[in-house]
Coordinates of C-alpha atoms in Angstrom, one line a residue:
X18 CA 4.0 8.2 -47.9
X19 CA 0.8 8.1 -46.0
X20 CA -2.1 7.9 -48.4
X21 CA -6.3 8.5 -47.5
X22 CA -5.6 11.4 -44.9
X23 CA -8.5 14.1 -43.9
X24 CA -7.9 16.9 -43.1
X25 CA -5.0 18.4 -45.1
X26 CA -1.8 16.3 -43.2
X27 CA 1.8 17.8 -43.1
X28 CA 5.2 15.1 -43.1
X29 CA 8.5 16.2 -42.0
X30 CA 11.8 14.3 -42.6
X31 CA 14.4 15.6 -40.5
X32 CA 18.2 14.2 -40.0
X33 CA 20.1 15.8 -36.7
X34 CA 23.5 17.2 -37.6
X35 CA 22.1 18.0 -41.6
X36 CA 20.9 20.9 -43.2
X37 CA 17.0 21.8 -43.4
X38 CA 17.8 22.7 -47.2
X39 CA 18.6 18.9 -47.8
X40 CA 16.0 17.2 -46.7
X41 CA 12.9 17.8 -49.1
X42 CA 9.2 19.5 -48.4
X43 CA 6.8 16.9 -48.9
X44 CA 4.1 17.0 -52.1
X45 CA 0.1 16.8 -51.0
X46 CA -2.3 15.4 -53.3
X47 CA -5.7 15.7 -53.2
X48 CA -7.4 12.7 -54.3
X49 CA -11.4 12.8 -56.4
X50 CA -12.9 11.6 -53.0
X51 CA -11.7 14.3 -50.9
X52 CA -8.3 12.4 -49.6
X53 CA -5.4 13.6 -49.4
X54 CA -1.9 11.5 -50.0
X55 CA 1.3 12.9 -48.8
X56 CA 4.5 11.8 -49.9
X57 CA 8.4 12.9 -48.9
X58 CA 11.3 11.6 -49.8
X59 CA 14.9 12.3 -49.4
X60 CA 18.3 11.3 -50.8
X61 CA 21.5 11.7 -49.4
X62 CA 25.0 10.1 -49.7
X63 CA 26.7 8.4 -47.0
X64 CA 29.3 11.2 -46.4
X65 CA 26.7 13.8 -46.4
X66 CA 25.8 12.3 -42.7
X67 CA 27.1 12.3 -39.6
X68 CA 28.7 9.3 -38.1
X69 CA 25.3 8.4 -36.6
X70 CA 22.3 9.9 -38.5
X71 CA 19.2 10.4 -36.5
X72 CA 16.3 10.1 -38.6
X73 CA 13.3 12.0 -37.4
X74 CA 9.6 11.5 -38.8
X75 CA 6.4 13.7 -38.0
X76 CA 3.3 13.0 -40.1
X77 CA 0.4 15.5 -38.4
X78 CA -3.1 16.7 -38.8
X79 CA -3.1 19.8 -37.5
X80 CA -7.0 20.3 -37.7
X81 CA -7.9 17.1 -36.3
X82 CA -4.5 17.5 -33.3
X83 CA -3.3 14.3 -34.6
X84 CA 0.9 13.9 -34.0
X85 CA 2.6 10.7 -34.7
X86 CA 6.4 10.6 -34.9
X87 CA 9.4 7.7 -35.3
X88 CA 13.0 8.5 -35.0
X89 CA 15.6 5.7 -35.9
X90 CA 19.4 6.1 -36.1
X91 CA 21.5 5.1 -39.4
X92 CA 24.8 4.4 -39.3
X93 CA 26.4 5.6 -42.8
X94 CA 29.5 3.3 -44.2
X95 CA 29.8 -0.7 -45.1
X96 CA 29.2 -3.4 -42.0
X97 CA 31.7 -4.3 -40.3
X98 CA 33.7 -7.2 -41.8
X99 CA 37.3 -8.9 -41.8
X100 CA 40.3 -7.5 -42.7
X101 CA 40.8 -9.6 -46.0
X102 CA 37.1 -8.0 -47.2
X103 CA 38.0 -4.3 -47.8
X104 CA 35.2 -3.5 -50.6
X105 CA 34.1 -0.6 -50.6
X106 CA 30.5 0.3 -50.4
X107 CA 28.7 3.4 -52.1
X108 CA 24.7 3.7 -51.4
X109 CA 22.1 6.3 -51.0
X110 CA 20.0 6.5 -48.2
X111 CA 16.5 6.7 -49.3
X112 CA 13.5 7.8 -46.7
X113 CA 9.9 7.6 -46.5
X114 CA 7.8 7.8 -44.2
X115 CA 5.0 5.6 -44.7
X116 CA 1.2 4.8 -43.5
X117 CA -0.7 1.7 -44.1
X118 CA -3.9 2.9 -42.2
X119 CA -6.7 2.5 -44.2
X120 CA -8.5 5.7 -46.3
X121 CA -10.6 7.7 -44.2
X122 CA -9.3 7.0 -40.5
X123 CA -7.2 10.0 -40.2
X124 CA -4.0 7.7 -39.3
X125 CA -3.0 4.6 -37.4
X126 CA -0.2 2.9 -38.0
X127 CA 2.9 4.9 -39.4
X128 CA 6.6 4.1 -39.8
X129 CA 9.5 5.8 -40.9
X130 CA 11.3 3.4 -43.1
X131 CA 15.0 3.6 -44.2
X132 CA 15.8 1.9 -47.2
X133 CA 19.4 1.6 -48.6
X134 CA 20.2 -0.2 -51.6
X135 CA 19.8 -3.6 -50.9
X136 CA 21.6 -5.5 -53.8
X137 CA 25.1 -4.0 -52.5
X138 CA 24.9 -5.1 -49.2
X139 CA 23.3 -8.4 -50.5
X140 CA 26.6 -8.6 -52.7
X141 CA 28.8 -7.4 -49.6
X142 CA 27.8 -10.1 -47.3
X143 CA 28.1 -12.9 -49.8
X144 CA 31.8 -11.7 -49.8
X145 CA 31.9 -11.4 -46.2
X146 CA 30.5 -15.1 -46.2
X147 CA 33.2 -16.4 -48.7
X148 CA 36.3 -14.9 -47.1
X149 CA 35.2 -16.6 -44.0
X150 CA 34.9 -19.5 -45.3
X151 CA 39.0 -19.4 -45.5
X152 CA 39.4 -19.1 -42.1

């Protein structure tokens, strides 16, 4: 999400190796002081990815030539563990591309920000931690 953009901003979310029709278009709002806030988000399963997703970013202002862009890589699957910890995580792969400038400077700082869901692997490393604690 980037929010209190002028002029009218455009966000793209692309992942190498998946479909266009996957990822979603992103939803401008105009705000009552002449704003605008843009917001895309995208979620995908694991084995929807490749073995090495490359996440792409582009938040733009065309009418003002303002480009800013972040590409990170995410690796699908559980983390690696022992082989006496064999659970099995499922989680979606959430994306947003974010901007904390502040309204009204046309952009700054903007990051693309991968979010899984936290509690599994929270829950996965705790077992990680007490099957080592057998070794």
């Amino acid at each position: 999400m980037a929010e209190g953009l002028y002029p009218h901003p455009t966000l793209d979310i692309s992942i190498e190796g998946v479909p266009e029709k996957q990822t979603a278009k992103p939803t401008v709002t105009l705000r009552h002081d002449g704003l605008y806030d843009i917001l895309s988000r995208t979620t995908l399963l694991d084995e929807d990815l490749p073995e090495a997703a490359i996440v792409k970013c582009l938040l733009g202002i065309p009418k003002a030539n303002y480009n800013v862009s972040h590409k990170t890589v995410y690796y699908p699957g559980t983390p690696t563990t022992t082989s006496t910890a064999t659970t099995k995580l499922q989680h979606k792969m959430e994306m947003n591309a974010l901007n904390d400038s502040e309204a009204g400077n046309g952009g700054g700082n903007f990051a693309c920000g991968l979010s899984i869901n936290v509690l599994l692997v929270i829950a996965h490393q705790a077992l990680v931690n007490m099957f080592n604690m057998f070794d």
